[in-house]
Coordinates of C-alpha atoms and ligand atoms in Angstrom, one line a residue:
Chain A
M40 CA 154.3 18.8 99.1
N41 CA 157.0 19.7 101.7
A42 CA 155.2 18.8 105.0
E43 CA 158.0 21.0 107.1
P44 CA 156.4 24.4 108.0
M45 CA 157.4 27.6 106.4
V46 CA 157.6 29.3 109.7
R47 CA 158.2 27.8 113.0
A48 CA 158.7 29.6 116.4
S49 CA 159.5 28.2 119.6
G50 CA 159.5 29.9 123.1
V51 CA 160.3 33.2 121.6
R52 CA 160.6 35.9 124.2
K53 CA 161.5 39.6 123.7
S54 CA 161.9 42.6 126.2
F55 CA 162.2 46.1 125.8
G56 CA 164.0 47.3 128.8
R57 CA 161.9 45.9 131.7
T58 CA 158.8 45.2 129.8
E59 CA 158.6 41.8 128.5
V60 CA 156.5 42.0 125.2
L61 CA 156.5 38.4 124.0
K62 CA 156.6 35.8 126.8
G63 CA 157.1 32.4 125.0
V64 CA 155.3 32.5 121.8
D65 CA 155.2 29.3 119.7
L66 CA 153.9 29.3 116.1
D67 CA 153.7 27.1 112.9
V68 CA 152.7 28.4 109.7
A69 CA 152.4 25.8 106.9
R70 CA 153.5 26.2 103.4
G71 CA 150.9 28.2 101.4
E72 CA 148.9 29.3 104.7
V73 CA 147.7 32.6 105.2
C74 CA 148.0 33.2 109.0
C75 CA 146.2 36.4 110.6
L76 CA 147.5 37.8 113.7
L77 CA 145.1 39.6 115.7
G78 CA 145.3 41.4 119.2
P79 CA 144.9 44.5 121.0
S80 CA 147.2 47.7 120.4
G81 CA 150.6 46.9 122.0
S82 CA 150.1 43.2 122.4
G83 CA 153.5 42.5 120.8
K84 CA 152.1 41.7 117.0
S85 CA 154.5 43.9 115.3
T86 CA 157.3 42.7 117.4
L87 CA 156.6 39.0 116.6
L88 CA 156.5 39.9 113.0
R89 CA 159.9 41.8 113.4
C90 CA 161.5 38.9 114.8
V91 CA 160.7 36.5 111.9
N92 CA 162.9 38.5 109.8
H93 CA 165.4 39.5 112.6
L94 CA 164.6 43.4 112.8
E95 CA 164.4 42.5 116.3
K96 CA 166.6 40.1 118.2
V97 CA 164.8 37.5 120.2
D98 CA 166.0 37.2 123.6
A99 CA 165.2 33.6 123.9
G100 CA 163.5 31.0 121.7
R101 CA 164.1 30.1 118.1
I102 CA 162.6 31.0 114.8
W103 CA 163.1 29.0 111.6
V104 CA 162.0 30.0 108.2
D105 CA 161.9 27.2 105.4
G106 CA 163.7 25.2 107.9
E107 CA 166.7 27.5 108.5
L108 CA 167.1 29.2 111.7
V109 CA 166.9 33.0 111.7
G110 CA 169.7 35.2 112.6
Y111 CA 171.7 32.3 114.2
R112 CA 173.9 29.5 113.6
Q113 CA 173.7 26.7 116.0
S114 CA 176.3 24.6 117.1
G115 CA 176.0 22.3 120.2
R116 CA 174.4 24.3 122.8
T117 CA 175.5 27.9 121.6
L118 CA 173.7 30.4 119.0
H119 CA 176.5 32.3 117.1
E120 CA 174.8 35.4 115.4
L121 CA 175.1 35.3 111.6
S122 CA 177.0 38.0 109.7
E123 CA 175.4 41.0 108.2
R124 CA 175.7 39.6 105.1
E125 CA 174.0 36.3 105.9
I126 CA 171.2 38.0 107.6
G127 CA 170.6 40.0 104.6
R128 CA 170.5 36.9 102.6
Q129 CA 167.9 35.3 105.0
R130 CA 165.9 38.9 104.8
A131 CA 165.9 38.7 101.2
D132 CA 163.6 35.9 101.3
I133 CA 161.0 37.3 103.4
G134 CA 159.0 40.2 102.3
M135 CA 157.5 42.6 104.4
V136 CA 155.1 45.4 104.0
F137 CA 154.4 48.0 106.5
Q138 CA 151.7 50.1 108.0
R139 CA 153.2 53.3 106.7
F140 CA 154.5 51.8 103.3
N141 CA 158.0 53.2 103.7
L142 CA 158.6 53.6 99.9
F143 CA 161.9 55.2 99.3
P144 CA 160.7 58.8 98.4
H145 CA 163.6 59.7 96.2
M146 CA 162.8 56.9 93.6
T147 CA 159.9 56.3 91.2
A148 CA 157.5 53.3 91.7
V149 CA 159.3 51.2 89.3
E150 CA 163.0 52.2 90.9
N151 CA 161.5 51.2 94.1
V152 CA 160.7 48.0 93.0
M153 CA 164.2 47.6 91.0
Y154 CA 166.4 48.6 93.8
A155 CA 166.9 45.5 96.0
Q156 CA 166.9 43.4 92.9
C157 CA 169.8 45.3 91.6
T158 CA 171.6 45.6 94.7
V159 CA 170.9 42.5 96.5
R160 CA 170.2 39.9 93.8
R161 CA 172.5 42.0 91.3
E162 CA 170.1 41.6 88.5
P163 CA 171.0 43.5 85.5
R164 CA 169.2 46.8 85.4
A165 CA 167.2 45.8 82.1
K166 CA 165.9 42.4 83.7
A167 CA 165.1 44.3 87.0
R168 CA 163.2 46.8 85.1
E169 CA 161.4 44.5 83.3
R170 CA 160.4 42.4 86.3
A171 CA 159.2 45.3 88.4
E172 CA 157.3 46.5 85.4
E173 CA 155.5 43.1 85.5
L174 CA 154.9 43.1 89.2
L175 CA 153.5 46.8 89.0
A176 CA 151.2 45.7 86.2
R177 CA 150.2 42.8 88.6
V178 CA 149.2 45.1 91.4
G179 CA 147.3 47.2 88.8
L180 CA 149.7 50.0 88.6
A181 CA 151.3 49.7 85.2
E182 CA 150.8 53.2 84.5
K183 CA 152.3 54.5 87.5
A184 CA 155.8 53.3 86.8
G185 CA 157.2 56.5 86.6
S186 CA 155.7 58.4 89.3
Y187 CA 157.1 59.4 92.7
P188 CA 155.3 57.7 95.7
A189 CA 154.5 61.3 96.9
T190 CA 152.3 61.6 94.0
L191 CA 150.6 58.2 94.7
S192 CA 147.5 57.8 96.8
G193 CA 148.2 55.5 100.0
G194 CA 146.5 52.4 98.5
Q195 CA 148.7 52.9 95.4
Q196 CA 151.6 53.3 97.6
Q197 CA 150.9 50.2 99.6
R198 CA 150.5 48.1 96.3
V199 CA 153.9 49.4 95.3
A200 CA 155.1 48.4 98.7
I201 CA 154.0 45.0 98.0
A202 CA 155.4 44.8 94.4
R203 CA 158.7 45.9 95.8
A204 CA 158.7 42.9 98.4
L205 CA 157.5 40.6 95.6
A206 CA 160.3 41.5 93.5
M207 CA 162.6 39.5 95.7
Q208 CA 160.9 36.5 95.0
P209 CA 160.0 35.6 98.8
K210 CA 159.1 32.5 100.3
L211 CA 157.0 34.2 102.9
M212 CA 155.2 37.5 103.2
L213 CA 154.9 39.7 106.3
F214 CA 152.2 42.4 106.4
D215 CA 152.2 44.7 109.5
E216 CA 148.7 46.4 109.4
P217 CA 149.0 47.1 106.0
T218 CA 145.7 48.9 105.5
S219 CA 145.7 50.8 109.1
A220 CA 147.0 54.0 107.5
L221 CA 144.5 54.0 104.6
D222 CA 141.6 56.1 104.2
P223 CA 138.7 53.6 104.3
E224 CA 137.8 53.8 100.4
L225 CA 141.3 52.7 99.7
V226 CA 141.4 49.7 102.0
G227 CA 139.7 47.4 99.5
E228 CA 142.5 47.9 96.6
V229 CA 145.3 46.5 98.9
L230 CA 143.1 43.8 100.3
D231 CA 142.4 42.5 96.9
T232 CA 145.9 42.4 96.1
M233 CA 146.5 40.6 99.2
R234 CA 143.8 38.2 98.3
A235 CA 145.1 37.6 94.9
L236 CA 148.4 36.9 96.5
A237 CA 146.8 34.4 99.0
A238 CA 145.0 32.7 95.8
D239 CA 148.7 32.2 94.3
G240 CA 149.7 30.0 97.4
M241 CA 152.1 32.5 99.0
T242 CA 152.6 31.9 102.5
M243 CA 151.5 35.0 104.6
I244 CA 151.5 36.2 108.1
V245 CA 149.2 39.4 108.4
V246 CA 148.7 41.5 111.4
T247 CA 145.2 43.3 110.7
H248 CA 142.0 44.6 112.3
E249 CA 140.3 43.6 109.1
I250 CA 138.0 40.9 110.5
G251 CA 136.4 40.3 107.2
F252 CA 139.6 39.7 105.4
A253 CA 140.7 37.1 108.2
R254 CA 137.3 35.5 108.0
E255 CA 137.5 35.0 104.1
V256 CA 141.2 34.6 103.2
A257 CA 142.9 33.3 106.5
D258 CA 143.6 29.5 107.0
S259 CA 144.2 30.1 110.7
V260 CA 143.8 32.9 113.1
L261 CA 146.2 33.7 116.1
F262 CA 144.9 36.0 118.7
L263 CA 148.0 37.5 120.9
D264 CA 147.4 39.4 124.2
G265 CA 149.8 40.0 126.9
G266 CA 152.6 38.7 125.1
V267 CA 151.3 35.2 124.7
I268 CA 149.1 33.7 122.0
V269 CA 145.7 33.1 124.0
E270 CA 143.8 31.4 121.3
R271 CA 144.4 30.0 117.7
G272 CA 142.3 28.1 115.3
A273 CA 140.3 28.3 112.1
P274 CA 138.9 31.7 111.4
K275 CA 135.4 30.3 111.9
A276 CA 136.2 29.1 115.3
V277 CA 138.3 32.0 116.5
L278 CA 136.1 34.6 115.0
V279 CA 132.7 33.2 115.4
A280 CA 133.0 31.4 118.6
P281 CA 136.0 32.6 120.4
E282 CA 136.7 30.3 123.6
H283 CA 138.9 33.0 125.3
P284 CA 137.1 35.9 127.2
R285 CA 139.7 38.2 125.9
T286 CA 139.4 37.3 122.3
R287 CA 135.7 37.8 122.9
A288 CA 136.2 41.3 124.3
F289 CA 138.5 42.4 121.4
L290 CA 136.4 41.1 118.9
E291 CA 133.2 42.9 120.3
K292 CA 135.5 46.0 120.1
V293 CA 136.6 45.8 116.3
L294 CA 133.5 44.5 114.8
Chain B
M267 CA 134.9 80.7 86.5
P268 CA 131.7 82.3 86.3
S269 CA 129.7 81.5 89.2
Q270 CA 126.3 80.0 88.9
V271 CA 125.4 80.1 92.4
A272 CA 121.7 80.5 92.8
G273 CA 120.1 83.5 94.4
L274 CA 123.2 85.9 93.6
S275 CA 123.0 87.8 90.5
T276 CA 125.9 87.4 88.2
A277 CA 127.2 90.9 88.8
E278 CA 127.4 90.2 92.7
A279 CA 128.9 86.7 92.3
D280 CA 131.2 87.2 89.2
G281 CA 134.4 88.7 90.7
D282 CA 136.2 88.6 87.5
D283 CA 136.3 92.0 86.1
L284 CA 136.9 93.7 89.8
V285 CA 140.2 95.3 89.8
V286 CA 142.4 94.8 93.3
V287 CA 144.3 97.5 94.4
A288 CA 147.0 96.8 97.0
R289 CA 147.2 99.1 99.9
R290 CA 150.5 101.4 99.6
S291 CA 152.4 102.3 102.5
P292 CA 153.9 105.9 102.9
L293 CA 156.6 104.5 104.9
R294 CA 157.5 102.1 102.0
A295 CA 158.0 105.1 99.5
M296 CA 159.9 106.8 101.9
G297 CA 162.5 103.9 102.4
M298 CA 162.6 103.8 98.7
V299 CA 163.7 107.5 98.3
V300 CA 166.4 107.0 101.1
V301 CA 167.7 103.8 99.5
V302 CA 167.9 105.2 96.0
A303 CA 169.5 108.6 97.3
L304 CA 172.4 106.2 99.2
A305 CA 172.9 104.1 96.1
A306 CA 173.3 107.3 94.1
L307 CA 175.6 108.6 96.2
L308 CA 177.8 105.5 96.5
V309 CA 177.8 105.1 92.7
Y310 CA 178.8 108.8 92.4
T311 CA 181.8 108.3 94.6
L312 CA 182.9 105.1 92.7
V313 CA 182.7 106.7 89.5
T314 CA 184.2 110.1 90.5
N315 CA 186.8 109.4 93.0
P316 CA 190.1 108.6 90.9
R317 CA 191.7 106.8 93.9
F318 CA 189.5 103.7 93.2
E319 CA 191.7 103.6 90.0
W320 CA 189.2 101.7 87.9
A321 CA 191.6 101.5 84.7
V322 CA 194.2 99.5 87.1
V323 CA 191.3 97.4 88.6
A324 CA 190.4 96.3 84.9
R325 CA 194.1 95.8 84.0
Y326 CA 194.6 93.5 86.7
F327 CA 191.3 91.6 86.9
T328 CA 192.4 89.6 84.1
A329 CA 196.4 89.6 84.8
E330 CA 198.1 86.2 84.8
A331 CA 199.4 86.1 88.5
V332 CA 195.7 87.2 89.4
F333 CA 194.1 84.3 87.3
E334 CA 196.6 81.7 88.9
G335 CA 195.7 83.1 92.4
V336 CA 191.9 82.5 91.2
L337 CA 192.5 78.9 90.1
L338 CA 194.5 77.9 93.1
T339 CA 191.6 79.4 95.6
L340 CA 189.1 77.2 93.4
Q341 CA 191.4 74.2 93.4
L342 CA 192.0 74.4 97.4
T343 CA 188.0 75.1 97.8
A344 CA 187.1 72.3 96.0
L345 CA 189.5 69.7 97.2
A346 CA 189.0 70.8 100.9
M347 CA 185.1 70.5 100.4
I348 CA 185.5 67.1 98.8
G349 CA 187.8 65.9 101.2
G350 CA 185.7 67.5 104.2
I351 CA 182.5 66.0 102.7
V352 CA 183.7 62.5 102.6
L353 CA 185.3 62.7 106.2
G354 CA 182.5 64.3 107.4
V355 CA 180.3 61.5 106.4
I356 CA 182.6 59.3 108.1
L357 CA 182.5 61.2 111.1
A358 CA 179.0 61.5 111.2
V359 CA 178.2 57.7 110.7
M360 CA 180.9 57.5 113.6
R361 CA 178.9 59.4 115.7
L362 CA 175.7 57.8 115.1
S363 CA 177.3 54.5 115.3
K364 CA 176.1 52.1 118.3
S365 CA 179.9 51.6 119.2
V366 CA 180.6 53.9 122.1
L367 CA 184.4 53.9 120.9
L368 CA 183.3 55.3 117.3
S369 CA 181.1 57.7 118.6
R370 CA 183.3 58.9 121.2
C371 CA 186.2 59.4 118.7
A372 CA 184.2 61.2 116.5
W373 CA 182.8 63.5 119.4
T374 CA 186.5 64.3 120.4
Y375 CA 187.6 65.0 116.7
I376 CA 184.6 67.5 116.3
W377 CA 185.3 69.1 119.8
F378 CA 188.9 69.9 119.0
F379 CA 188.5 71.1 115.5
R380 CA 185.5 73.4 115.9
G381 CA 187.0 74.4 119.1
T382 CA 190.5 75.9 117.9
P383 CA 190.9 78.8 115.4
L384 CA 191.5 77.8 111.9
M385 CA 194.2 80.1 111.7
I386 CA 196.2 78.3 114.6
Q387 CA 195.5 74.9 112.9
L388 CA 197.0 76.1 109.5
I389 CA 200.1 77.4 111.2
F390 CA 200.3 74.2 113.3
W391 CA 200.2 71.9 110.2
F392 CA 202.7 74.4 108.6
N393 CA 205.1 73.9 111.4
L394 CA 204.6 70.0 111.9
S395 CA 207.9 69.3 111.3
A396 CA 209.0 71.3 114.2
L397 CA 207.5 68.4 116.4
F398 CA 209.4 65.7 114.2
P399 CA 212.6 67.2 113.4
G400 CA 215.1 65.1 110.9
T401 CA 212.2 62.7 109.6
G402 CA 210.6 63.3 106.4
V403 CA 207.8 65.3 107.6
N404 CA 209.5 68.5 106.7
A405 CA 209.6 67.4 102.8
L406 CA 206.1 66.2 102.9
I407 CA 204.3 69.2 104.4
T408 CA 204.9 71.7 101.8
P409 CA 202.8 75.1 102.5
Y410 CA 200.2 73.7 100.0
V411 CA 199.9 70.5 101.7
A412 CA 199.7 72.2 105.1
A413 CA 197.1 74.6 103.7
L414 CA 195.0 71.8 102.1
L415 CA 195.3 69.7 105.3
G416 CA 194.3 72.4 107.4
L417 CA 191.3 73.4 105.6
T418 CA 190.0 70.1 105.2
L419 CA 190.3 68.7 108.6
N420 CA 188.7 71.7 110.1
E421 CA 185.8 71.8 107.4
A422 CA 185.2 68.0 108.3
A423 CA 184.3 68.9 111.8
Y424 CA 181.6 71.4 110.6
L425 CA 180.4 69.1 107.8
A426 CA 179.9 66.1 110.2
E427 CA 177.6 67.9 112.3
I428 CA 175.5 69.0 109.2
V429 CA 175.5 65.4 108.0
R430 CA 174.7 64.2 111.2
G431 CA 171.7 66.4 111.4
G432 CA 170.6 65.3 107.9
L433 CA 170.9 61.5 108.9
L434 CA 168.8 61.8 111.9
G435 CA 166.0 63.5 109.9
V436 CA 165.4 60.5 107.8
D437 CA 162.4 58.4 109.1
R438 CA 163.7 55.1 110.8
G439 CA 161.1 53.4 108.6
Q440 CA 163.1 53.8 105.6
T441 CA 166.2 51.9 107.0
E442 CA 163.8 49.2 108.2
A443 CA 162.2 48.7 104.6
A444 CA 165.7 48.3 103.1
Q445 CA 166.9 46.0 105.9
A446 CA 163.8 43.9 105.4
L447 CA 164.8 43.7 101.4
G448 CA 168.0 42.2 102.5
I449 CA 170.1 45.4 101.6
G450 CA 173.4 45.7 103.3
R451 CA 174.2 48.6 105.8
G452 CA 176.7 50.5 103.4
R453 CA 174.2 50.4 100.7
I454 CA 171.4 51.4 103.0
L455 CA 173.4 54.6 104.0
L456 CA 174.4 55.5 100.5
G457 CA 171.7 54.6 98.3
V458 CA 168.5 55.2 100.8
V459 CA 169.2 57.6 103.8
L460 CA 172.0 59.8 102.5
P461 CA 170.3 60.8 99.3
Q462 CA 167.1 61.6 101.5
A463 CA 169.2 63.5 104.3
M464 CA 170.9 65.5 101.2
R465 CA 167.7 67.8 101.3
V466 CA 168.7 69.0 104.5
I467 CA 172.3 68.8 104.0
V468 CA 172.8 70.7 100.9
P469 CA 171.5 74.3 101.7
P470 CA 174.2 74.6 104.8
T471 CA 176.7 72.7 103.0
A472 CA 176.5 75.3 100.2
N473 CA 176.9 78.0 102.9
Q474 CA 180.0 76.2 103.9
T475 CA 181.3 76.4 100.4
V476 CA 181.1 79.8 100.4
A477 CA 182.7 80.4 103.7
M478 CA 185.5 77.9 102.8
L479 CA 186.1 80.0 99.6
K480 CA 186.9 83.0 101.6
N481 CA 188.6 81.1 104.3
T482 CA 191.0 79.8 101.8
S483 CA 192.5 83.7 101.9
L484 CA 193.8 82.7 105.3
V485 CA 196.6 80.5 103.7
S486 CA 198.4 83.3 102.4
V487 CA 199.9 83.5 105.9
L488 CA 201.8 80.2 104.6
G489 CA 202.6 81.8 101.7
V490 CA 200.4 80.0 99.5
A491 CA 199.8 82.0 96.5
D492 CA 195.9 82.0 96.5
L493 CA 193.8 84.8 95.1
L494 CA 194.3 87.1 98.0
H495 CA 198.1 86.5 98.6
S496 CA 198.8 87.0 94.6
A497 CA 196.9 90.2 94.9
Q498 CA 199.0 91.2 97.8
I499 CA 202.2 90.3 96.1
I500 CA 201.3 92.9 93.4
Y501 CA 200.2 95.8 95.6
S502 CA 203.3 95.2 97.7
R503 CA 205.2 96.0 94.6
T504 CA 202.9 98.7 92.9
F505 CA 201.3 100.0 96.0
Q506 CA 198.0 100.0 94.5
T507 CA 196.1 98.5 97.4
I508 CA 192.8 99.4 97.1
P509 CA 192.4 98.5 93.1
L510 CA 193.8 95.3 94.1
L511 CA 191.7 94.6 96.8
I512 CA 188.8 95.4 94.5
V513 CA 190.1 92.9 92.0
A514 CA 190.1 90.3 94.6
S515 CA 186.8 90.9 95.9
L516 CA 185.1 91.1 92.3
W517 CA 186.5 87.5 91.8
Y518 CA 185.4 86.3 95.2
L519 CA 181.7 87.7 94.2
V520 CA 182.2 86.1 90.7
I521 CA 182.7 82.8 92.2
T522 CA 180.2 82.9 95.0
T523 CA 177.7 83.8 92.3
V524 CA 178.6 80.9 90.2
L525 CA 178.2 78.8 93.2
G526 CA 174.8 79.9 94.2
V527 CA 173.7 78.9 90.8
G528 CA 175.2 75.6 91.2
Q529 CA 173.3 75.3 94.7
H530 CA 170.1 75.8 93.0
Y531 CA 170.4 73.0 90.8
V532 CA 171.8 70.7 93.3
E533 CA 168.9 71.3 95.6
K534 CA 166.4 70.7 92.8
Y535 CA 168.1 67.2 91.9
Y536 CA 167.9 66.2 95.6
G537 CA 164.3 67.7 96.3
R538 CA 162.9 65.2 93.8
G539 CA 160.2 63.1 94.8
S540 CA 159.6 65.4 97.9
D541 CA 157.4 68.0 96.0
P542 CA 154.4 66.5 94.3
L543 CA 154.4 68.9 91.5
A544 CA 158.0 68.3 90.4
G545 CA 157.3 64.4 90.6
Q546 CA 154.5 64.9 88.2
E547 CA 156.8 66.6 85.6
A548 CA 159.0 63.7 85.9
A549 CA 156.1 61.0 85.4
Ligands
ADP109 N1 161.8 49.6 119.8 C1 161.2 49.4 121.2 N2 161.5 49.9 122.2 C2 160.9 49.8 123.4 N3 159.6 49.4 123.5 C3 159.1 49.3 122.2 C4 159.7 48.9 121.3 N4 159.0 48.5 120.3 C5 157.9 48.1 120.8 N5 157.8 48.6 122.0 C6 157.0 48.2 122.9 O1 156.6 47.0 122.9 C7 155.2 46.7 123.0 C8 154.4 46.0 122.0 O2 154.6 46.8 120.8 P1 154.2 46.2 119.3 O3 154.7 45.2 119.0 O4 154.4 47.2 118.3 O5 152.8 45.9 119.5 P2 151.5 45.8 118.5 O6 152.0 45.7 117.2 O7 150.8 44.7 118.8 O8 150.7 47.3 118.6 C9 154.6 48.1 123.1 O9 154.2 48.3 124.5 C10 155.6 49.1 122.6 O10 155.7 50.3 123.4
MG110 MG1 151.8 47.1 115.4

């Protein structure tokens, strides 16, 4: 087993205009670890997640995924930004699932799952389709392969989105509030899919307000507030007996 | 569906056998009479006034010179629209680019070509060799080339704005999802964003195509034998002005009708996935 962490962030800072959203975040996520990121709205959870696959550029600090510096090449004391193509290659190894699914509406479910395989990985269509159908079966949507996203429920769309991310055979999966846009009765099916993924040993960073999921599935829980991680530890410790008053206040609100 | 609501007799609850009578407006009936009367008058004039010379219309409708004019008009329309779309997409992407230089260049282009009359632009390209006498420009810019150049460059300015509006209408989340998958920028534009923008882009572009079809008649000032100019050549010889203008108009109508049918199918294609019922059919 490789002891090097799958994700390492050190001193990550990010501002939008004059507001500093991340004020020096350090993070280690081991291989196969499920890390749940909690925090009040606006605390910078999405921003941190988006820094990990370089959808946002950090202002300071560095992030490594699988030992590789994200978005830059370091030579001596300078960081050179990578080319579009190199960044694309890095992103292809990092799956991301969004709150609002963001499926491509003009493609059927199976085409959504095939598209990046064909364009980024240059897989032949037949092979990509086979893989896509396999993945749709895995998320329980084999019979919806030919359906357009608009005809699927929110829960089904989100599961297609998970299959789409998995099609790239990512080393790491990022989930940004994957169940927040769902009707309550549809949350379970998406969480079940994520649970199965965790059981398969996928490394996952999950931004969520589902405390039950965090308690049950997470290996570690981080609590982000005011741009810094105020508390971290095993779910039992952080969720059951939080030390920091702000964590306590937050948990009281969401539970 | 027969109602089983408790407490209501079936006669009250069951609306199946009731007859619905829509309200009739007396104004509508009067309007109908007026329109029918006017239409009858028009048809009467068309049929009885010998100066329309329908026999001449029929004869020239399929005349070879007219036919060649139709083909040239179609060719100019098609080429200018294709060129205009390609250039328009490029200009739209430039305008939306983060690079200030690119976006200013595109803005200036659009400002200039939308701000001056197409007729002037056509005559300008036709006379381009006057700016560069003694160079190869004179040989290069034939009337046809000047016509095509003028129509294309002008059209691109309008289409750029249409395309830009369409691109702006696509949710940013689409680009982000594609980026997160590692898809490159060009691919995202052509494979993800543009196809979704097409739903907004197609109807005004179809409009532009119809306008273009008729704008091609402006090239008759350059002596290019398009549909109108072919008709003009004939009636300057035979003085059958009205019948030949009718011939040209009929052809323009035929082509716009066909274009309208084509638009219907293109819109249907790019609407796929956005209409839940249409999607179910495909599934
Ligand atoms: N692209 C952006 N431009 C400006 N401000 C932003 C942008 N993205 C996020 N922010 C701001 O950064 C803060 C943190 O946002 P976010 O990371 O989305 O929080 P969270 O996901 O924890 O709710 C918010 O105040 C938000 O308004
Ligand atoms: Mg967020």
